[in-house]
């Protein structure tokens, strides 16, 4: 007797059917009751054939409760169903999703055949698919194509596709290797395992290749990255007279997009329109991928209008692509439309819309979405949580970002990278490095993003020692060869004063991208090696990489630093004329600085007046600095007025005006400017210099040493340097002291500038074997310190490198790399 439930009376069944919760689960109570009444009204001895028909009708109409009711009637009547009816009952339980009940019924069947095994395999009811196949084989049941196909699909479903090779041998032995259905299942199993050659061998062995076999082998090649081979197979399929279907079209789109063959992909779109497959969800997703990757969101929207919109996938894709292409408002609108269409968002949807919020820095919307995430229970998903952390980090709400990060129990490397990059972007370098060290202590997998972020932090600190350590970690974790990490290394070494090492890293990159060239060009420009940056720029133009706006900004900055007027003007015109790049405010700032410092103030002013939009504070500040350098008080005042109109709290403007009046010894005007600063609450940024030694950063400010443990040693070194420098011909430039005081006091004040304190510490603490001393300064180096450093570099016979707010100065044997033009 076949039965897995206890015997239940018909009155109990009727009471059970009237329970409200069954109505809520969409079971058809009316259908079940009618089936039971019908079974009572007819002859009491129903045979297996009749029960089989009833069960088949339940399967067709998806009537779960009716299936159970009929099974109860069979148990009550003590009827033994034959194998045919038992298999139908088994199929009913499998298709209803009652895997345990199906397996229990299967085990209690007095007899089974291969149909029984195939049915149970289709429901994934058994946890041991291999054991079930062995059981089928031992019981002596027929091994036919249907059996092999079902078990192969089962192995793939339960992530045990590698067992497929185990069935390949009996398939060949029984001669089913030429069967198209079995072959397609084998190809799918080998594709999941990445065994391309085995899949191709199976495919070639199929005698009559149908569209399923072709779709399988094409998909196999596409999913495993053999994109060109997949397109060749598609061409061969066409020559064999087979028309593509939705699966082959989807594979063709994926392959052509992966190869960057967008024109070919558009031709595939044409064939799709002719065969009316554009309404297929799978094909629609492929077309959306095509046009969104091209950045053609208008055509993507046209494709989206034809795609069925009851599925969350196309909605999520469009939201993600709008955000990635910078259309954050459109991404939000798409999310609102999706909610209006009653499509329930999933974790991918929330991740996509949150990423768009992060890009657009939409804090208010991010908080609202955070509420929806918590309400939907998606806050436990690590990818959604990472996106939330990114939103708060990009919106500069690091307290909330840190709180979410601390509450996240299942952190991954993306979680760590997000919080580290968040602190790094806000110039919170110490916190970023602290988290980086904690990530390493927690054995977090080091990715290229982790390395790039940490290297970027070291660059902002100008910490060569830490940067070299992270470089070593990148090499150890096989990330150093990745172009993103290499680009960060170029930038880091350049900002740490070692442009030669930047060039070395650049030379080792096999496939250079535009950021690689930009980093090196910018590095040379910052170091004042403008001719070298122009040389690199010329090489870049002959390469496959096209210069972008940042490239030209680096070149123009270099020309400005070196006073290369002709080269700078030519580059500016080349950018507009040949490359179609519209100058931005930063480009205009470089040009104003270049022309103004070269004495062409009228030309610089004419350029400002020709800017098609409102000039920024930076442009007027460049004009102000150039006017002061050329002693043009009228233009300096006008520039200052323009700046203070936009930003009355601009500290640099007050400082520059004060310096101009002080240089002209107009102390009354100096006092007036300083009084205005005090009235407006504007404070001058104090001059600071810092130097790194054995992983620690030592900060120094003008004339202040009382806090430093090496105060006596530093003072002693300063006195020795002062004596040696004066003997070598150093004469203090008292014009650099912008205060009304006597000459002796000016000389003393000059000698205790912050960069000289840092230098004295470096000479005291750093061994002679360390030939290079790097000092970072937050302000522009003064003329007297510049002269003193040249003399001192000859005295101590070391290379002194100072990075001020604008550029690097390399002092070697009494000469500076800037050529005294800064």
mmCIF file of C-alpha atoms in Angstrom, residues 71-384:
data_model
loop_
_atom_site.group_PDB
_atom_site.id
_atom_site.type_symbol
_atom_site.label_atom_id
_atom_site.label_comp_id
_atom_site.label_asym_id
_atom_site.label_seq_id
_atom_site.Cartn_x
_atom_site.Cartn_y
_atom_site.Cartn_z
ATOM 1 C CA UNK A 71 -4.071 10.591 -1.664
ATOM 2 C CA UNK A 72 -6.019 10.514 1.603
ATOM 3 C CA UNK A 73 -8.893 8.761 -0.155
ATOM 4 C CA UNK A 74 -6.467 6.172 -1.539
ATOM 5 C CA UNK A 75 -5.071 5.519 1.949
ATOM 6 C CA UNK A 76 -8.559 5.328 3.487
ATOM 7 C CA UNK A 77 -9.826 2.860 0.943
ATOM 8 C CA UNK A 78 -6.684 0.743 1.241
ATOM 9 C CA UNK A 79 -6.137 0.853 -2.493
ATOM 10 C CA UNK A 80 -2.788 -0.171 -3.924
ATOM 11 C CA UNK A 81 -1.953 2.131 -6.809
ATOM 12 C CA UNK A 82 -0.110 0.623 -9.711
ATOM 13 C CA UNK A 83 3.286 1.926 -10.837
ATOM 14 C CA UNK A 84 1.750 4.276 -13.420
ATOM 15 C CA UNK A 85 -0.564 6.010 -10.910
ATOM 16 C CA UNK A 86 2.165 6.034 -8.219
ATOM 17 C CA UNK A 87 4.523 7.888 -10.556
ATOM 18 C CA UNK A 88 1.789 10.446 -11.280
ATOM 19 C CA UNK A 89 1.220 10.941 -7.533
ATOM 20 C CA UNK A 90 4.987 11.296 -7.045
ATOM 21 C CA UNK A 91 5.106 13.864 -9.838
ATOM 22 C CA UNK A 92 2.261 15.789 -8.206
ATOM 23 C CA UNK A 93 4.146 16.075 -4.910
ATOM 24 C CA UNK A 94 7.360 17.078 -6.712
ATOM 25 C CA UNK A 95 5.674 19.818 -8.718
ATOM 26 C CA UNK A 96 3.865 21.070 -5.613
ATOM 27 C CA UNK A 97 7.240 21.634 -3.907
ATOM 28 C CA UNK A 98 6.768 19.009 -1.172
ATOM 29 C CA UNK A 99 10.193 17.433 -1.563
ATOM 30 C CA UNK A 100 10.218 15.525 1.746
ATOM 31 C CA UNK A 101 6.760 14.061 1.149
ATOM 32 C CA UNK A 102 7.812 13.086 -2.365
ATOM 33 C CA UNK A 103 10.952 11.336 -1.082
ATOM 34 C CA UNK A 104 8.938 9.542 1.621
ATOM 35 C CA UNK A 105 6.460 8.343 -1.000
ATOM 36 C CA UNK A 106 9.326 7.265 -3.285
ATOM 37 C CA UNK A 107 10.929 5.164 -0.533
ATOM 38 C CA UNK A 108 7.631 3.417 0.257
ATOM 39 C CA UNK A 109 6.764 2.547 -3.318
ATOM 40 C CA UNK A 110 6.672 -1.289 -3.622
ATOM 41 C CA UNK A 111 8.125 -1.016 -7.106
ATOM 42 C CA UNK A 112 9.913 1.694 -9.062
ATOM 43 C CA UNK A 113 11.118 2.227 -12.598
ATOM 44 C CA UNK A 114 13.353 4.752 -14.297
ATOM 45 C CA UNK A 115 10.406 7.183 -14.523
ATOM 46 C CA UNK A 116 10.216 7.173 -10.721
ATOM 47 C CA UNK A 117 13.898 8.061 -10.468
ATOM 48 C CA UNK A 118 13.650 10.748 -13.144
ATOM 49 C CA UNK A 119 10.650 12.282 -11.366
ATOM 50 C CA UNK A 120 12.378 12.431 -7.986
ATOM 51 C CA UNK A 121 15.502 13.889 -9.596
ATOM 52 C CA UNK A 122 13.492 16.720 -11.152
ATOM 53 C CA UNK A 123 12.317 17.827 -7.709
ATOM 54 C CA UNK A 124 15.794 17.908 -6.138
ATOM 55 C CA UNK A 125 14.230 15.994 -3.248
ATOM 56 C CA UNK A 126 17.243 13.836 -2.459
ATOM 57 C CA UNK A 127 20.399 15.300 -0.908
ATOM 58 C CA UNK A 128 22.561 12.583 -2.453
ATOM 59 C CA UNK A 129 22.094 12.596 -6.252
ATOM 60 C CA UNK A 130 25.052 10.280 -6.784
ATOM 61 C CA UNK A 131 23.666 7.757 -4.324
ATOM 62 C CA UNK A 132 20.284 7.862 -6.039
ATOM 63 C CA UNK A 133 21.863 7.185 -9.437
ATOM 64 C CA UNK A 134 23.813 4.237 -7.982
ATOM 65 C CA UNK A 135 20.576 2.922 -6.476
ATOM 66 C CA UNK A 136 18.848 3.210 -9.868
ATOM 67 C CA UNK A 137 21.704 1.345 -11.518
ATOM 68 C CA UNK A 138 21.798 -1.425 -8.880
ATOM 69 C CA UNK A 139 18.062 -2.013 -9.163
ATOM 70 C CA UNK A 140 18.641 -2.760 -12.836
ATOM 71 C CA UNK A 141 16.429 -0.051 -14.325
ATOM 72 C CA UNK A 142 16.887 1.034 -17.906
ATOM 73 C CA UNK A 143 19.370 3.800 -18.544
ATOM 74 C CA UNK A 144 17.905 5.832 -21.372
ATOM 75 C CA UNK A 145 18.531 9.384 -22.670
ATOM 76 C CA UNK A 146 15.820 10.766 -20.411
ATOM 77 C CA UNK A 147 17.539 9.366 -17.310
ATOM 78 C CA UNK A 148 20.951 10.760 -18.250
ATOM 79 C CA UNK A 149 19.547 14.157 -19.197
ATOM 80 C CA UNK A 150 17.590 14.483 -15.949
ATOM 81 C CA UNK A 151 20.491 13.488 -13.728
ATOM 82 C CA UNK A 152 22.947 15.750 -15.553
ATOM 83 C CA UNK A 153 20.609 18.711 -15.097
ATOM 84 C CA UNK A 154 20.209 17.743 -11.433
ATOM 85 C CA UNK A 155 23.978 17.709 -10.896
ATOM 86 C CA UNK A 156 24.255 21.207 -12.367
ATOM 87 C CA UNK A 157 21.356 22.497 -10.257
ATOM 88 C CA UNK A 158 22.925 21.324 -6.981
ATOM 89 C CA UNK A 159 26.381 22.702 -7.915
ATOM 90 C CA UNK A 160 27.869 19.272 -8.545
ATOM 91 C CA UNK A 161 28.389 19.644 -12.269
ATOM 92 C CA UNK A 162 31.867 18.106 -12.009
ATOM 93 C CA UNK A 163 30.187 14.716 -11.479
ATOM 94 C CA UNK A 164 28.941 14.971 -15.057
ATOM 95 C CA UNK A 165 32.184 13.418 -16.372
ATOM 96 C CA UNK A 166 31.314 10.340 -14.273
ATOM 97 C CA UNK A 167 28.151 9.811 -16.350
ATOM 98 C CA UNK A 168 29.937 10.506 -19.622
ATOM 99 C CA UNK A 169 31.472 7.034 -19.700
ATOM 100 C CA UNK A 170 28.191 5.036 -19.498
ATOM 101 C CA UNK A 171 26.625 7.497 -21.966
ATOM 102 C CA UNK A 172 29.315 6.667 -24.521
ATOM 103 C CA UNK A 173 29.140 2.969 -23.678
ATOM 104 C CA UNK A 174 25.411 2.859 -24.348
ATOM 105 C CA UNK A 175 25.746 4.894 -27.538
ATOM 106 C CA UNK A 176 23.838 7.955 -26.338
ATOM 107 C CA UNK A 177 26.718 10.371 -26.928
ATOM 108 C CA UNK A 178 25.321 11.164 -30.368
ATOM 109 C CA UNK A 179 21.888 11.984 -28.900
ATOM 110 C CA UNK A 180 21.163 15.721 -29.075
ATOM 111 C CA UNK A 181 19.309 15.895 -25.751
ATOM 112 C CA UNK A 182 21.975 14.013 -23.808
ATOM 113 C CA UNK A 183 24.727 15.933 -25.580
ATOM 114 C CA UNK A 184 23.183 19.297 -24.686
ATOM 115 C CA UNK A 185 22.970 18.276 -21.012
ATOM 116 C CA UNK A 186 26.610 17.132 -21.037
ATOM 117 C CA UNK A 187 27.726 20.350 -22.725
ATOM 118 C CA UNK A 188 25.950 22.346 -20.030
ATOM 119 C CA UNK A 189 27.654 20.360 -17.256
ATOM 120 C CA UNK A 190 31.114 20.774 -18.811
ATOM 121 C CA UNK A 191 30.429 24.476 -19.420
ATOM 122 C CA UNK A 192 29.721 25.062 -15.736
ATOM 123 C CA UNK A 193 33.016 23.328 -14.865
ATOM 124 C CA UNK A 194 34.944 25.303 -17.486
ATOM 125 C CA UNK A 195 35.917 22.191 -19.471
ATOM 126 C CA UNK A 196 35.664 23.802 -22.904
ATOM 127 C CA UNK A 197 37.515 21.098 -24.839
ATOM 128 C CA UNK A 198 35.335 18.339 -23.380
ATOM 129 C CA UNK A 199 32.177 20.301 -24.191
ATOM 130 C CA UNK A 200 33.372 20.848 -27.771
ATOM 131 C CA UNK A 201 34.183 17.130 -28.127
ATOM 132 C CA UNK A 202 30.653 16.231 -26.993
ATOM 133 C CA UNK A 203 29.164 18.775 -29.387
ATOM 134 C CA UNK A 204 31.084 17.476 -32.385
ATOM 135 C CA UNK A 205 29.913 13.930 -31.537
ATOM 136 C CA UNK A 206 26.227 14.824 -31.839
ATOM 137 C CA UNK A 207 24.933 13.516 -35.156
ATOM 138 C CA UNK A 208 21.877 15.728 -35.591
ATOM 139 C CA UNK A 209 22.672 19.029 -33.939
ATOM 140 C CA UNK A 210 19.514 20.927 -33.063
ATOM 141 C CA UNK A 211 19.168 24.520 -31.921
ATOM 142 C CA UNK A 212 19.418 23.449 -28.258
ATOM 143 C CA UNK A 213 22.840 21.874 -28.809
ATOM 144 C CA UNK A 214 24.054 24.929 -30.733
ATOM 145 C CA UNK A 215 22.743 27.299 -28.065
ATOM 146 C CA UNK A 216 24.469 25.201 -25.393
ATOM 147 C CA UNK A 217 27.919 25.191 -27.001
ATOM 148 C CA UNK A 218 27.729 28.892 -27.894
ATOM 149 C CA UNK A 219 26.734 29.732 -24.332
ATOM 150 C CA UNK A 220 29.563 27.518 -23.068
ATOM 151 C CA UNK A 221 32.154 29.529 -24.992
ATOM 152 C CA UNK A 222 30.636 32.875 -24.011
ATOM 153 C CA UNK A 223 30.365 32.119 -20.288
ATOM 154 C CA UNK A 224 33.972 30.924 -20.186
ATOM 155 C CA UNK A 225 35.366 33.972 -21.973
ATOM 156 C CA UNK A 226 36.052 32.517 -25.432
ATOM 157 C CA UNK A 227 34.100 35.265 -27.117
ATOM 158 C CA UNK A 228 35.619 35.240 -30.611
ATOM 159 C CA UNK A 229 35.186 31.441 -30.827
ATOM 160 C CA UNK A 230 31.538 31.791 -29.817
ATOM 161 C CA UNK A 231 30.891 34.216 -32.684
ATOM 162 C CA UNK A 232 32.586 31.824 -35.109
ATOM 163 C CA UNK A 233 30.264 29.066 -33.896
ATOM 164 C CA UNK A 234 27.268 31.315 -34.436
ATOM 165 C CA UNK A 235 28.426 31.943 -37.998
ATOM 166 C CA UNK A 236 28.835 28.198 -38.543
ATOM 167 C CA UNK A 237 25.349 27.595 -37.129
ATOM 168 C CA UNK A 238 23.911 29.997 -39.696
ATOM 169 C CA UNK A 239 25.735 28.204 -42.506
ATOM 170 C CA UNK A 240 24.164 24.940 -41.301
ATOM 171 C CA UNK A 241 20.757 26.502 -41.944
ATOM 172 C CA UNK A 242 19.614 26.916 -38.335
ATOM 173 C CA UNK A 243 17.836 30.094 -37.311
ATOM 174 C CA UNK A 244 18.967 31.647 -33.993
ATOM 175 C CA UNK A 245 16.616 31.677 -31.032
ATOM 176 C CA UNK A 246 16.412 33.835 -27.927
ATOM 177 C CA UNK A 247 19.276 31.989 -26.217
ATOM 178 C CA UNK A 248 21.688 32.314 -29.144
ATOM 179 C CA UNK A 249 20.755 35.969 -29.632
ATOM 180 C CA UNK A 250 21.466 36.644 -25.949
ATOM 181 C CA UNK A 251 24.841 34.891 -26.235
ATOM 182 C CA UNK A 252 25.712 36.807 -29.419
ATOM 183 C CA UNK A 253 24.982 40.119 -27.694
ATOM 184 C CA UNK A 254 27.047 39.196 -24.651
ATOM 185 C CA UNK A 255 30.008 38.073 -26.774
ATOM 186 C CA UNK A 256 30.014 41.149 -29.020
ATOM 187 C CA UNK A 257 29.708 43.500 -26.034
ATOM 188 C CA UNK A 258 32.572 41.706 -24.314
ATOM 189 C CA UNK A 259 34.731 42.122 -27.402
ATOM 190 C CA UNK A 260 33.777 45.759 -27.811
ATOM 191 C CA UNK A 261 32.295 44.918 -31.218
ATOM 192 C CA UNK A 262 29.374 47.278 -30.776
ATOM 193 C CA UNK A 263 28.642 47.623 -34.500
ATOM 194 C CA UNK A 264 28.296 43.850 -34.730
ATOM 195 C CA UNK A 265 26.037 43.914 -31.680
ATOM 196 C CA UNK A 266 23.824 46.483 -33.386
ATOM 197 C CA UNK A 267 23.602 44.242 -36.456
ATOM 198 C CA UNK A 268 22.474 41.443 -34.122
ATOM 199 C CA UNK A 269 19.814 43.843 -32.868
ATOM 200 C CA UNK A 270 18.627 44.222 -36.453
ATOM 201 C CA UNK A 271 18.192 40.456 -36.813
ATOM 202 C CA UNK A 272 16.401 40.367 -33.467
ATOM 203 C CA UNK A 273 13.868 42.905 -34.728
ATOM 204 C CA UNK A 274 13.299 40.878 -37.899
ATOM 205 C CA UNK A 275 12.623 37.699 -35.917
ATOM 206 C CA UNK A 276 10.499 39.477 -33.256
ATOM 207 C CA UNK A 277 12.648 38.364 -30.316
ATOM 208 C CA UNK A 278 12.968 41.871 -28.863
ATOM 209 C CA UNK A 279 10.103 41.092 -26.472
ATOM 210 C CA UNK A 280 11.968 38.156 -24.950
ATOM 211 C CA UNK A 281 13.227 39.052 -21.433
ATOM 212 C CA UNK A 282 16.631 37.415 -21.942
ATOM 213 C CA UNK A 283 17.215 39.202 -25.259
ATOM 214 C CA UNK A 284 15.888 42.460 -23.836
ATOM 215 C CA UNK A 285 18.439 42.363 -21.020
ATOM 216 C CA UNK A 286 21.213 41.829 -23.571
ATOM 217 C CA UNK A 287 20.066 44.831 -25.601
ATOM 218 C CA UNK A 288 19.866 46.970 -22.476
ATOM 219 C CA UNK A 289 23.450 45.949 -21.647
ATOM 220 C CA UNK A 290 24.520 46.983 -25.143
ATOM 221 C CA UNK A 291 23.108 50.501 -25.192
ATOM 222 C CA UNK A 292 23.764 51.321 -21.538
ATOM 223 C CA UNK A 293 27.393 50.269 -21.917
ATOM 224 C CA UNK A 294 27.636 52.576 -24.913
ATOM 225 C CA UNK A 295 26.205 55.331 -22.731
ATOM 226 C CA UNK A 296 23.303 55.726 -25.155
ATOM 227 C CA UNK A 297 20.566 55.960 -22.555
ATOM 228 C CA UNK A 298 17.961 57.277 -25.028
ATOM 229 C CA UNK A 299 18.157 54.094 -27.135
ATOM 230 C CA UNK A 300 18.303 52.060 -23.938
ATOM 231 C CA UNK A 301 14.988 53.601 -22.903
ATOM 232 C CA UNK A 302 13.482 52.662 -26.277
ATOM 233 C CA UNK A 303 14.567 49.048 -25.738
ATOM 234 C CA UNK A 304 13.288 49.184 -22.170
ATOM 235 C CA UNK A 305 9.835 50.228 -23.394
ATOM 236 C CA UNK A 306 9.539 46.879 -25.245
ATOM 237 C CA UNK A 307 10.874 44.677 -22.436
ATOM 238 C CA UNK A 308 8.317 42.983 -20.147
ATOM 239 C CA UNK A 309 8.223 45.027 -16.964
ATOM 240 C CA UNK A 310 6.901 42.507 -14.485
ATOM 241 C CA UNK A 311 10.460 41.354 -13.735
ATOM 242 C CA UNK A 312 12.769 43.290 -11.402
ATOM 243 C CA UNK A 313 15.930 42.580 -13.458
ATOM 244 C CA UNK A 314 15.474 45.161 -16.278
ATOM 245 C CA UNK A 315 14.431 47.795 -13.750
ATOM 246 C CA UNK A 316 17.522 47.142 -11.618
ATOM 247 C CA UNK A 317 19.770 47.221 -14.681
ATOM 248 C CA UNK A 318 18.433 50.570 -15.875
ATOM 249 C CA UNK A 319 18.726 52.094 -12.408
ATOM 250 C CA UNK A 320 22.317 50.858 -12.129
ATOM 251 C CA UNK A 321 23.356 52.139 -15.561
ATOM 252 C CA UNK A 322 21.742 55.541 -15.064
ATOM 253 C CA UNK A 323 23.718 55.922 -11.863
ATOM 254 C CA UNK A 324 26.998 54.703 -13.377
ATOM 255 C CA UNK A 325 26.649 57.127 -16.285
ATOM 256 C CA UNK A 326 26.098 60.043 -13.930
ATOM 257 C CA UNK A 327 22.330 60.383 -14.486
ATOM 258 C CA UNK A 328 21.426 60.181 -10.808
ATOM 259 C CA UNK A 329 18.078 61.983 -11.127
ATOM 260 C CA UNK A 330 17.044 59.635 -13.934
ATOM 261 C CA UNK A 331 18.008 56.661 -11.765
ATOM 262 C CA UNK A 332 15.757 57.948 -8.993
ATOM 263 C CA UNK A 333 12.906 58.532 -11.465
ATOM 264 C CA UNK A 334 13.301 54.971 -12.747
ATOM 265 C CA UNK A 335 13.125 53.641 -9.188
ATOM 266 C CA UNK A 336 9.931 55.622 -8.567
ATOM 267 C CA UNK A 337 8.388 54.266 -11.800
ATOM 268 C CA UNK A 338 9.295 50.741 -10.714
ATOM 269 C CA UNK A 339 7.508 51.196 -7.393
ATOM 270 C CA UNK A 340 4.493 52.649 -9.196
ATOM 271 C CA UNK A 341 4.432 49.518 -11.382
ATOM 272 C CA UNK A 342 4.207 47.424 -8.174
ATOM 273 C CA UNK A 343 7.488 45.652 -8.917
ATOM 274 C CA UNK A 344 9.114 44.620 -5.640
ATOM 275 C CA UNK A 345 12.769 45.732 -5.407
ATOM 276 C CA UNK A 346 15.400 43.176 -4.474
ATOM 277 C CA UNK A 347 18.891 43.525 -3.038
ATOM 278 C CA UNK A 348 20.328 44.361 -6.482
ATOM 279 C CA UNK A 349 17.785 47.143 -6.958
ATOM 280 C CA UNK A 350 18.601 48.702 -3.609
ATOM 281 C CA UNK A 351 22.339 48.388 -4.246
ATOM 282 C CA UNK A 352 21.936 50.130 -7.624
ATOM 283 C CA UNK A 353 19.779 53.019 -6.420
ATOM 284 C CA UNK A 354 22.021 53.527 -3.368
ATOM 285 C CA UNK A 355 25.079 53.653 -5.620
ATOM 286 C CA UNK A 356 23.336 56.346 -7.656
ATOM 287 C CA UNK A 357 22.649 58.265 -4.424
ATOM 288 C CA UNK A 358 26.328 57.963 -3.482
ATOM 289 C CA UNK A 359 27.457 59.309 -6.856
ATOM 290 C CA UNK A 360 24.989 62.198 -6.662
ATOM 291 C CA UNK A 361 25.609 62.727 -2.922
ATOM 292 C CA UNK A 362 21.849 62.598 -2.269
ATOM 293 C CA UNK A 363 21.855 62.402 1.518
ATOM 294 C CA UNK A 364 18.117 62.924 2.138
ATOM 295 C CA UNK A 365 17.080 60.307 -0.415
ATOM 296 C CA UNK A 366 19.740 57.968 0.954
ATOM 297 C CA UNK A 367 18.212 58.173 4.417
ATOM 298 C CA UNK A 368 14.750 57.450 3.003
ATOM 299 C CA UNK A 369 16.072 54.436 1.127
ATOM 300 C CA UNK A 370 17.816 53.313 4.304
ATOM 301 C CA UNK A 371 14.395 53.161 5.940
ATOM 302 C CA UNK A 372 13.011 51.077 3.060
ATOM 303 C CA UNK A 373 15.998 48.756 3.285
ATOM 304 C CA UNK A 374 15.456 48.128 6.979
ATOM 305 C CA UNK A 375 11.715 47.696 6.483
ATOM 306 C CA UNK A 376 12.290 45.143 3.723
ATOM 307 C CA UNK A 377 14.871 43.231 5.737
ATOM 308 C CA UNK A 378 17.675 43.920 3.245
ATOM 309 C CA UNK A 379 19.940 45.556 5.833
ATOM 310 C CA UNK A 380 21.384 42.110 6.540
ATOM 311 C CA UNK A 381 22.615 41.840 2.954
ATOM 312 C CA UNK A 382 26.298 42.781 2.868
ATOM 313 C CA UNK A 383 26.108 44.363 -0.605
ATOM 314 C CA UNK A 384 23.210 46.619 0.370
#
